[in-house]
Amino acid sequence: MVWYWLAFVVATIAECCIGEDVTYDGRSLIIDGQRKILLSGSIHYPRSTPEMWPSLIAKAKEGGLDVIQTYVFWNLHQPQPTQYDFSGRYDLVKFIKEIQAQGLYACLRIGPYIESEWTYGGFPFWLHDVPGIVYRSDNEPFKLYMRNFTTKIVNIMKSEGLYASQGGPIILTQIENEYQNVEAAFQEKGPSYVRWAAKMAVDLQTGVPWVMCKQSDAPDPVINTCNGMKCGETFGGPNSPNKPSMWTENWTSFYQVYGGEPYIRSAQDIAFHVTLFIAKSGSYVNYYMYHGGTNFGRTASAYVITAYYDLAPLDEYGLIRQPKWGHLRELHASIKLCSTTLLQGEQTNFSLGPLQQAYVFEEETGECAAFLVNGDEKVNATVRFRNMTYDLLPKSISILPDCENIVFNTAKVLTNGNIRHTSTRQKFDAAHRWEEFRDVIPNFLDTYIKSNTLLEHMNATKDRSDYLWYTLSFQPNSSCSGPVLHVDSRGHVAHAFLNNAYVGAAHGNHSIKEFTLENPIFLNVDEKNNISILSVMVGLPDSGAFLERRYAGLTEVIIRCSGNELYNFSKFSWGYQVNLRTNHFLTIIY
Ligand SMILES: *C1O[C@H](CO)[C@@H](O)[C@H](O)[C@H]1NC(C)=O
Ligand SMILES: *[C@@H]1O[C@H](CO)[C@@H](O)[C@H](O)[C@H]1NC(C)=O
Ligand SMILES: *[C@@H]1O[C@H](CO)[C@@H](O)[C@H](O)[C@H]1NC(C)=O
Ligand SMILES: *[C@@H]1O[C@H](CO)[C@@H](O)[C@H](O)[C@H]1NC(C)=O
Ligand SMILES: *[C@@H]1O[C@H](CO)[C@@H](O)[C@H](O)[C@H]1NC(C)=O
Ligand SMILES: *[C@@H]1O[C@H](CO)[C@@H](O)[C@H](O)[C@H]1NC(C)=O
Ligand SMILES: *[C@@H]1O[C@H](CO)[C@@H](O)[C@H](O)[C@H]1NC(C)=O
Ligand SMILES: *[C@@H]1O[C@H](CO)[C@@H](O)[C@H](O)[C@H]1NC(C)=O
Ligand SMILES: *[C@@H]1O[C@H](CO)[C@@H](O)[C@H](O)[C@H]1NC(C)=O
Ligand SMILES: *[C@@H]1O[C@H](CO)[C@@H](O)[C@H](O)[C@H]1NC(C)=O
């Protein structure tokens, strides 16, 4: 038995790469001397468990993918400047080796800024307190830590022999992430940072190419790639004729936020745009996400829910979602039927009608593959192509791997849909299984951190907790009739208490973080009143320039009395408490 098992393991560790450097030309990546059309899917290792990885990767392979793409999550791996963690769900090497074991390639998007609806865009919070730091800019303290972490990851991959240039599965790596979105905010420090980041990465000598996504000025030899829903229509193309056309994020759906609706992107629409990109000589398409998974613990960014891209081809739990998975699998198989011709043939395109085009790839040997596009959203089109007549469905692309027979149409879904069934495994409805606890509301006298201003929430908690109590104690110096408590916050939630009694709550949302809480209150006129406001964050921000200077928490607290009386507590003696006082969690008693 042992011998059989060993033989099986040896056989399944596919030799992906013979150890040549991965290069590229204007058509595609070149791996082991061969051009490739690569279909890729994002699966982020910390968004599932190590037990799930083999089956997720197997389902991706069965779905026709060649590459698994993942970000690297800096805040998980370097929780403190001198402390690293690669255990459990953070075991990046184990994840890459699992990809290798199943004979797939890997694309490693190191960032180390990743956005990714991940708390703080993947930055460890300790970066915030590095003196003089400006993230993602030509700034020495930032560059020091970015180089340090990038080097650490590259060295680990090298020491495990995981680059394709060493015979491993990693064929592509990414530095930075959609930087062009923020570049202008850094003025002259933006372009110089891009040049620095590219050079820093290239100097690490990995033997595989680097990409910068959404970065039209990516310096040679770094490849600029497209992210978006419709790269077949929107991508301006590589910034050099010697670079291939690559799509690093094809959004299969969209992340969901609290109060938002699920974003449903149909299998037909995804297939249409992927096919158009390939027809226009694209050679790498990545589904973002192929499996989204779960934002465990406090890892989601501001207002993002825990289920991540549940509508992807593999749902949150790793279950196949039909017809998306099956329709894309057929698309991938159809592209594979003619990939040699696509890579070796000469591409031409011509019109077949007012809204219809043909993209044809022909080899000197006469081998031919074609894509027939019907851009008309509403009506079928009948077209003549090579002396044959074809009926094309509205808004569709037909694939003819031999220029004669349609093997796939993006709008014709043959896969049946499926639904997720749930069944009750265990009920927690018996009263004796539940324990209730009441949190202590801290008053000013109970707090140790004092300040005579309103503190910024994240800098006060240092991200050790989502919760920050703002407390004060005051005695009205005249009768205040009809008092109203007015609290302004820049995020994300506030619960107000007066003299240990609940007053009210308010919250912002993903698009508008600021909010105001306004509630009538009853003040004690002959003694001190305690006001305690619990400010809560629902994940840290993950995008935009100057993340290190973001403000969250309370910005103004006043009590308005009828008439013109006003108590303004913006400059006042405040007491703070990080986290809830009780460390009890709701415990289930079995
Ligand atoms: C990207 O994905 C979207 C939706 O998932 C799809 O509509 C589009 O065609 C895809 N584009 C590419 C180039 O893969
Ligand atoms: C990163 O910084 C640490 C601590 O300063 C240092 O020990 C380590 O050698 C650096 N690593 C790299 C790869 O630069
Ligand atoms: C976010 O808040 C604004 C302002 O209160 C509101 O107009 C908008 O509908 C909210 N959006 C969501 C997704 O809840
Ligand atoms: C052929 O492709 C080029 C480049 O995408 C485009 O500009 C041109 O309009 C296309 N021609 C037709 C007839 O579709
Ligand atoms: C397009 O043709 C198909 C059959 O090939 C037919 O089922 C469908 O109804 C037609 N659609 C339109 C919009 O005419
Ligand atoms: C189409 O038919 C014409 C006349 O029958 C013939 O000359 C031509 O070679 C054919 N073209 C193709 C691509 O088969
Ligand atoms: C953040 O908190 C530290 C104390 O931990 C303080 O020295 C610093 O001034 C604060 N920074 C900002 C921007 O408020
Ligand atoms: C305010 O808080 C202090 C300290 O916890 C407490 O002694 C006092 O009774 C409180 N005042 C009111 C009106 O609840
Ligand atoms: C309360 O007294 C302070 C100091 O005497 C004064 O500045 C403030 O305006 C008074 N507030 C009200 C609402 O009367
Ligand atoms: C309260 O005080 C702050 C700082 O002193 C000031 O900026 C703000 O305008 C005041 N608010 C009102 C309503 O007077």
CSV table of C-alpha atoms in Angstrom, one decimal, residues 117-120 257-258 300-304 492 510 513 537-542:
chain,number,residue,atom,x,y,z
A,117,GLU,CA,-11.1,44.5,0.1
A,118,TRP,CA,-8.5,43.5,2.7
A,119,THR,CA,-8.1,45.5,5.9
A,120,TYR,CA,-5.7,48.4,5.3
A,257,VAL,CA,-20.7,45.7,1.2
A,258,TYR,CA,-23.1,46.0,4.2
A,300,ALA,CA,-12.3,42.6,5.6
A,301,SER,CA,-11.8,46.2,4.7
A,302,ALA,CA,-14.2,49.0,5.7
A,303,TYR,CA,-17.9,47.9,5.4
A,304,VAL,CA,-17.1,44.8,3.3
A,492,HIS,CA,-18.0,53.8,11.0
A,510,HIS,CA,-19.2,52.0,2.2
A,513,LYS,CA,-18.5,57.0,5.8
A,537,MET,CA,-14.9,50.4,12.9
A,538,VAL,CA,-16.0,47.8,10.5
A,539,GLY,CA,-12.6,47.1,8.9
A,540,LEU,CA,-9.9,49.5,8.0
A,541,PRO,CA,-9.9,51.5,4.7
A,542,ASP,CA,-8.1,49.7,1.8
